[in-house]
CSV table of C-alpha atoms in Angstrom, one decimal:
chain,number,residue,atom,x,y,z
A,1,MET,CA,4.3,-19.3,-24.3
A,2,ARG,CA,5.5,-20.0,-21.2
A,3,THR,CA,5.1,-21.0,-17.9
A,4,ILE,CA,4.6,-19.0,-14.6
A,5,LEU,CA,5.1,-21.3,-10.9
A,6,CYS,CA,2.2,-20.3,-8.9
A,7,GLU,CA,3.4,-19.6,-5.8
A,8,HIS,CA,0.5,-21.3,-3.8
A,9,CYS,CA,-0.2,-24.4,-5.6
A,10,ASP,CA,3.4,-25.5,-6.9
A,11,ARG,CA,1.9,-26.5,-10.0
A,12,GLU,CA,2.9,-24.5,-13.2
A,13,THR,CA,0.8,-22.8,-15.2
A,14,SER,CA,1.3,-21.9,-19.4
A,15,LEU,CA,0.9,-18.1,-20.4
A,16,PRO,CA,0.7,-16.5,-23.9
A,17,ASP,CA,3.8,-14.4,-24.3
A,18,GLY,CA,3.5,-10.4,-23.5
A,19,HIS,CA,1.0,-10.9,-21.0
A,20,ARG,CA,1.3,-10.0,-17.7
A,21,PRO,CA,1.2,-13.0,-15.1
A,22,GLU,CA,-0.3,-10.6,-12.2
A,23,ASN,CA,-3.0,-10.6,-14.6
A,24,HIS,CA,-4.1,-14.3,-14.9
A,25,GLY,CA,-5.0,-17.1,-12.3
A,26,CYS,CA,-3.4,-20.5,-11.9
A,27,GLY,CA,-5.1,-22.8,-14.2
A,28,HIS,CA,-5.1,-25.2,-11.4
A,29,CYS,CA,-5.8,-23.5,-7.8
A,30,GLY,CA,-7.1,-19.9,-9.5
A,31,ARG,CA,-4.8,-18.0,-7.5
A,32,ARG,CA,-3.0,-14.5,-8.7
A,33,LEU,CA,0.1,-15.3,-10.6
A,34,PRO,CA,3.0,-13.6,-9.2
A,35,ALA,CA,5.4,-11.3,-10.8
A,36,ASP,CA,8.4,-11.9,-12.4
A,37,ARG,CA,11.3,-10.2,-10.6
A,38,GLU,CA,12.2,-7.9,-8.0
A,39,VAL,CA,14.3,-5.1,-8.3
A,40,THR,CA,15.9,-2.7,-5.8
A,41,CYS,CA,15.5,0.8,-6.0
A,42,PRO,CA,19.1,2.6,-6.2
A,43,HIS,CA,17.6,5.0,-4.9
A,44,CYS,CA,16.0,3.9,-0.7
A,45,ASP,CA,16.7,0.2,-1.3
A,46,ALA,CA,12.8,-0.3,-1.4
A,47,LEU,CA,12.3,-4.1,-2.9
A,48,ASN,CA,9.5,-3.8,-6.4
A,49,ALA,CA,8.3,-6.5,-7.9
A,50,ILE,CA,8.0,-5.6,-12.5
A,51,THR,CA,6.8,-8.3,-14.5
A,52,TRP,CA,9.3,-9.8,-16.8
A,53,HIS,CA,9.4,-8.0,-19.5
A,54,ALA,CA,9.5,-4.5,-18.0
A,55,ASP,CA,12.8,-2.5,-18.3
A,56,PRO,CA,13.8,-1.4,-14.9
A,57,ALA,CA,15.1,2.1,-15.7
A,58,LYS,CA,12.2,3.0,-17.2
A,59,THR,CA,10.1,1.8,-13.9
A,60,GLY,CA,9.2,4.6,-11.0
A,61,CYS,CA,10.3,3.1,-7.6
A,62,GLY,CA,6.9,2.5,-5.7
A,63,ALA,CA,8.4,4.0,-2.4
A,64,CYS,CA,9.9,7.0,-4.0
A,65,GLY,CA,9.4,7.2,-7.8
A,66,TYR,CA,13.0,7.3,-9.1
A,67,ALA,CA,13.8,5.1,-11.9
A,68,LEU,CA,14.7,1.1,-11.7
A,69,GLY,CA,18.2,0.2,-12.7
A,70,THR,CA,21.4,-1.1,-11.5
A,71,ILE,CA,23.7,1.5,-11.2
A,72,GLN,CA,23.6,3.7,-7.6
A,73,PRO,CA,23.1,7.3,-7.7
A,74,PRO,CA,24.8,9.6,-5.5
A,75,SER,CA,23.4,10.4,-2.6
A,76,ALA,CA,21.1,13.6,-2.0
A,77,VAL,CA,23.3,15.7,-0.3
A,78,ARG,CA,26.2,14.9,-3.0
A,79,LYS,CA,23.5,15.0,-5.8
A,80,ASP,CA,22.7,18.4,-4.8
A,81,GLU,CA,26.8,19.6,-4.3
A,82,THR,CA,27.5,18.1,-8.1
A,83,GLY,CA,24.1,19.4,-9.5
A,84,THR,CA,25.3,23.0,-8.1
A,85,ALA,CA,28.6,22.6,-9.1
A,86,VAL,CA,27.8,21.4,-12.8
A,87,GLY,CA,24.9,24.4,-13.1
A,88,LEU,CA,27.8,27.2,-11.9
A,89,VAL,CA,30.7,25.8,-14.6
A,90,SER,CA,28.1,25.5,-17.2
A,91,GLY,CA,26.7,29.0,-16.6
A,92,ALA,CA,30.3,30.8,-17.1
A,93,ALA,CA,31.6,29.3,-19.1
A,94,LEU,CA,28.1,30.4,-20.9
A,95,GLY,CA,28.4,33.6,-19.9
A,96,ALA,CA,31.8,34.0,-20.9
A,97,ARG,CA,31.4,33.0,-24.7
A,98,LEU,CA,28.4,35.5,-24.7
A,99,GLY,CA,29.9,38.5,-22.3
A,100,GLY,CA,32.7,38.5,-21.5
A,101,VAL,CA,34.0,38.2,-17.9
A,102,PRO,CA,30.8,40.6,-16.8
A,103,GLY,CA,28.7,37.7,-18.6
A,104,ALA,CA,30.7,34.9,-17.2
A,105,LEU,CA,29.8,36.4,-13.4
A,106,VAL,CA,26.2,36.6,-14.6
A,107,GLY,CA,25.9,33.3,-16.5
A,108,GLY,CA,27.2,31.8,-13.3
A,109,ILE,CA,25.0,33.0,-10.3
A,110,LEU,CA,22.3,31.7,-12.8
A,111,GLY,CA,23.6,28.3,-13.7
A,112,LEU,CA,24.1,28.0,-9.7
A,113,LEU,CA,20.8,28.3,-8.9
A,114,VAL,CA,19.6,26.1,-11.6
A,115,GLY,CA,22.1,23.7,-11.2
A,116,SER,CA,21.2,24.0,-7.5
A,117,GLU,CA,17.3,23.2,-7.9
A,118,LEU,CA,18.1,20.6,-10.3
A,119,GLY,CA,20.3,18.5,-8.2
A,120,ARG,CA,17.4,18.7,-5.2
A,121,PRO,CA,16.3,15.1,-4.8
A,122,PRO,CA,12.4,14.6,-6.2
A,123,PRO,CA,9.6,16.1,-3.2
A,124,PRO,CA,7.9,14.0,-0.5
A,125,PRO,CA,4.7,11.8,-2.1
A,126,THR,CA,1.9,13.9,-1.2
A,127,PRO,CA,-1.0,12.9,0.8
A,128,GLU,CA,-3.1,11.9,-2.2
A,129,LYS,CA,-0.8,10.9,-3.9
A,130,GLN,CA,0.1,8.1,-1.6
A,131,ALA,CA,-3.9,7.6,-1.2
A,132,ARG,CA,-4.2,7.3,-4.9
A,133,ARG,CA,-1.4,4.3,-4.7
A,134,LEU,CA,-3.3,2.6,-1.8
A,135,ALA,CA,-6.5,2.5,-3.2
A,136,ASP,CA,-5.6,1.6,-7.2
A,137,TRP,CA,-3.4,-1.4,-5.5
A,138,LEU,CA,-6.5,-2.6,-2.8
A,139,LEU,CA,-8.4,-2.4,-5.7
A,140,GLY,CA,-6.6,-4.4,-8.2
A,141,TRP,CA,-4.8,-6.9,-5.5
A,142,TYR,CA,-8.8,-7.7,-3.7
A,143,PRO,CA,-9.1,-11.7,-3.9
A,144,TYR,CA,-12.9,-12.0,-3.2
A,145,GLN,CA,-15.9,-11.9,-5.6
A,146,GLU,CA,-17.4,-9.6,-3.3
A,147,PRO,CA,-17.6,-5.6,-4.9
A,148,VAL,CA,-15.6,-3.1,-3.4
A,149,THR,CA,-17.8,-0.1,-2.9
A,150,HIS,CA,-16.1,3.4,-1.6
A,151,GLN,CA,-17.1,2.6,2.2
A,152,ARG,CA,-15.3,-0.8,2.2
A,153,LEU,CA,-12.8,0.5,0.3
A,154,GLN,CA,-12.3,3.1,3.2
A,155,THR,CA,-12.0,0.4,5.4
A,156,LEU,CA,-10.1,-1.8,3.8
A,157,ALA,CA,-7.3,1.2,3.5
A,158,PHE,CA,-7.5,1.9,7.5
A,159,TYR,CA,-6.6,-1.5,7.8
A,160,CYS,CA,-3.6,-2.0,5.6
A,161,HIS,CA,-2.3,1.7,6.7
A,162,GLY,CA,-2.3,0.6,10.6
A,163,ILE,CA,-1.1,-3.2,10.3
A,164,ALA,CA,1.6,-1.8,8.0
A,165,LEU,CA,2.5,0.8,10.4
A,166,ALA,CA,2.2,-2.0,13.4
A,167,TYR,CA,4.8,-4.0,11.5
A,168,ASP,CA,7.3,-0.8,10.9
A,169,LEU,CA,6.2,-1.3,7.0
A,170,GLY,CA,4.4,1.9,6.9
A,171,LYS,CA,6.6,4.3,4.8
A,172,PRO,CA,4.6,4.4,1.6
A,173,PHE,CA,1.2,5.4,3.4
A,174,ASP,CA,3.0,7.6,6.3
A,175,ARG,CA,1.2,10.7,5.4
A,176,LEU,CA,-2.1,9.3,5.5
A,177,GLN,CA,-4.7,10.3,8.2
A,178,PHE,CA,-8.5,8.9,9.2
A,179,GLU,CA,-11.0,11.1,10.5
A,180,PRO,CA,-13.3,9.3,12.9
A,181,TRP,CA,-16.8,9.1,11.0
A,182,GLU,CA,-19.9,7.3,12.2
A,183,GLY,CA,-20.0,5.1,9.2
A,184,GLY,CA,-15.9,4.4,10.3
A,185,PRO,CA,-12.4,5.7,9.6
A,186,ILE,CA,-12.3,7.8,6.4
A,187,CYS,CA,-9.3,9.2,4.9
A,188,ARG,CA,-10.3,12.7,3.1
A,189,PRO,CA,-8.3,12.2,0.0
A,190,LEU,CA,-9.6,8.9,-0.9
A,191,TRP,CA,-12.9,10.5,0.3
A,192,GLU,CA,-13.1,12.9,-2.5
A,193,ARG,CA,-11.7,10.9,-5.1
A,194,PHE,CA,-14.5,8.3,-4.6
A,195,HIS,CA,-18.0,9.5,-2.7
A,196,GLN,CA,-19.9,10.7,-6.1
A,197,ALA,CA,-20.0,6.5,-6.3
A,198,GLY,CA,-22.0,6.0,-3.4
A,199,GLY,CA,-22.5,2.3,-2.7
A,200,GLN,CA,-21.9,1.8,-6.3
A,201,PRO,CA,-19.1,-1.1,-7.2
A,202,LEU,CA,-15.6,0.7,-7.9
A,203,SER,CA,-13.4,-0.1,-10.9
A,204,ARG,CA,-10.3,-2.0,-11.1
A,205,PRO,CA,-8.0,0.6,-12.4
A,206,SER,CA,-6.1,0.1,-15.7
A,207,ALA,CA,-2.8,0.0,-14.0
A,208,VAL,CA,-2.2,-1.5,-10.6
A,209,PRO,CA,0.8,0.2,-8.9
A,210,THR,CA,3.6,-2.4,-7.3
A,211,LEU,CA,4.3,-2.1,-3.7
A,212,PRO,CA,8.3,-3.2,-2.5
A,213,ASP,CA,7.9,-6.4,-1.1
A,214,PRO,CA,7.6,-6.7,2.9
A,215,GLN,CA,3.9,-4.3,2.0
A,216,THR,CA,3.2,-6.4,-0.4
A,217,ALA,CA,3.2,-9.8,1.3
A,218,LEU,CA,1.4,-8.0,4.7
A,219,LEU,CA,-1.1,-6.0,2.8
A,220,MET,CA,-2.0,-9.5,0.5
A,221,ASP,CA,-2.4,-11.6,4.6
A,222,VAL,CA,-4.9,-8.3,5.5
A,223,LEU,CA,-6.9,-8.5,2.8
A,224,THR,CA,-7.2,-12.1,2.8
A,225,VAL,CA,-8.7,-11.8,6.7
A,226,TYR,CA,-10.1,-8.2,6.4
A,227,GLY,CA,-12.0,-8.9,2.6
A,228,LEU,CA,-13.7,-12.0,4.0
A,229,PRO,CA,-16.3,-10.7,5.4
A,230,ASP,CA,-19.7,-9.3,4.2
A,231,GLY,CA,-20.1,-5.0,4.5
A,232,TRP,CA,-21.8,-5.0,7.5
A,233,ARG,CA,-19.9,-7.1,9.1
A,234,LEU,CA,-16.4,-5.4,8.2
A,235,GLN,CA,-17.9,-2.1,9.1
A,236,GLN,CA,-19.4,-3.3,12.9
A,237,GLN,CA,-15.5,-4.3,13.4
A,238,VAL,CA,-14.6,-1.5,12.1
A,239,LYS,CA,-16.2,0.2,14.7
A,240,SER,CA,-15.2,-1.8,17.4
A,241,GLU,CA,-11.6,-1.1,17.6
A,242,ARG,CA,-10.4,1.1,20.3
A,243,PRO,CA,-8.1,3.7,18.0
A,244,TYR,CA,-11.4,4.8,16.1
A,245,ARG,CA,-14.2,4.1,19.4
A,246,VAL,CA,-11.8,6.7,21.5
A,247,ALA,CA,-11.8,9.4,18.8
A,248,TRP,CA,-15.2,9.2,17.6
A,249,SER,CA,-16.2,9.5,21.9
A,250,GLU,CA,-14.1,12.4,22.1
A,251,ARG,CA,-14.8,13.9,19.1
A,252,ARG,CA,-11.0,14.1,17.3
A,253,ALA,CA,-10.5,15.8,14.1
A,254,THR,CA,-8.4,12.2,13.5
A,255,ILE,CA,-8.0,8.8,14.2
A,256,ALA,CA,-4.3,9.0,16.2
A,257,LEU,CA,-1.2,7.1,14.3
A,258,ASP,CA,0.7,6.5,17.5
A,259,ALA,CA,-3.1,5.0,18.4
A,260,THR,CA,-3.7,3.2,16.3
A,261,LYS,CA,-0.5,1.4,15.7
A,262,ALA,CA,-0.1,0.2,19.0
A,263,HIS,CA,-3.3,-1.5,18.8
A,264,PHE,CA,-2.6,-3.3,15.7
A,265,ALA,CA,0.9,-4.0,17.2
A,266,ARG,CA,-0.9,-5.4,19.9
A,267,LEU,CA,-2.7,-7.7,18.0
A,268,TYR,CA,-0.3,-9.2,15.6
A,269,CYS,CA,3.3,-8.3,16.9
A,270,GLN,CA,3.0,-9.9,19.9
A,271,GLY,CA,2.5,-13.2,19.6
A,272,PRO,CA,-0.1,-15.7,18.9
A,273,VAL,CA,-3.0,-14.1,17.3
A,274,GLU,CA,-6.8,-14.7,17.3
A,275,ALA,CA,-9.5,-13.8,13.6
A,276,PRO,CA,-11.1,-10.5,14.7
A,277,SER,CA,-14.6,-11.1,15.9
A,278,TRP,CA,-16.8,-9.8,14.0
A,279,LEU,CA,-15.5,-11.3,10.3
A,280,PHE,CA,-16.6,-14.4,11.1
A,281,ASP,CA,-19.7,-17.2,12.0
A,282,GLY,CA,-20.4,-17.7,15.6
A,283,GLY,CA,-18.7,-21.2,15.0
A,284,SER,CA,-15.4,-20.2,15.1
A,285,PHE,CA,-15.0,-17.9,17.8
A,286,ALA,CA,-15.9,-18.3,22.1
A,287,VAL,CA,-19.3,-20.0,22.6
A,288,ASP,CA,-20.1,-20.8,26.1
A,289,GLY,CA,-16.2,-20.6,27.4
A,290,ILE,CA,-14.6,-22.5,24.4
A,291,PRO,CA,-11.7,-21.2,23.6
A,292,ARG,CA,-10.8,-19.2,20.2
A,293,GLN,CA,-8.5,-20.7,17.6
A,294,ARG,CA,-5.4,-19.1,17.9
A,295,TYR,CA,-2.8,-18.8,15.2
A,296,ARG,CA,1.0,-18.3,14.5
A,297,ASP,CA,0.8,-14.5,13.5
A,298,LEU,CA,-1.0,-12.8,10.8
A,299,GLU,CA,0.3,-14.8,7.7
A,300,ALA,CA,-0.9,-18.2,9.4
A,301,LEU,CA,-4.5,-17.0,10.1
A,302,ALA,CA,-4.0,-15.7,6.8
A,303,GLY,CA,-3.2,-18.9,5.7
A,304,ALA,CA,-5.4,-20.8,7.1
A,305,LEU,CA,-8.3,-18.8,5.6
A,306,ARG,CA,-6.7,-19.3,2.1
A,307,GLY,CA,-6.7,-22.9,2.9
């Protein structure tokens, strides 16, 4: 047994050895326990939360996929040059042993091509991989009891994506696009993966991906705020957002990323914030001229909801 400190109530909970703390709730307040360690990726400097027993060298970075560890790899340009040089020398040496000077020439050319290709950095993740990663993270960390349907997942993904853009933290999902459908914003890779589920609850993934720490903290606040209302209120809220309304009314193919970023930056990055108008009972908002409750920022609003 070991003890894990809850970040919410600052009390300790006993946990059997070998159990992942993020899969358990605090024995006092019920909040999910935090992961134990954060490891900086040596390739892209993204911060990754990993479990206490995970081997960093065998864990892929959540931002770029590079194996985590402590040794700084060469830069992308130097890596290309190193791969080319190694391939050239190795190929020439092998060719010389097998066929003299002609063999060395042919082997050097082949080694040059192979080494150059092996030295290239990994390609950026596709929109499909980014969408899968965001969906699995949302399903794994959704903090409320109400089931997450395909439509609810799409809406939560739209808010996570848009607000991450507003905070300049959208890199893990920078290739995602949302289309203005009648029911709200739709990310097509998510639709292709989940639309057959209809209105049925989606299952929690067997493996929940990690995100760099800044994105994790921000998106947990987004889930706390936008995950609270029922499905109807959440749908009405997202359809009232200006980026969706403009794209829908003008029959655009996609919702503009710059408009989405500017909209959520205005709501959450330019001073005190208010809770979204459709998400809670009317008593929280302006009635007959009574001012709404205002909060320092999104984090303060989420903290008030967590109690």
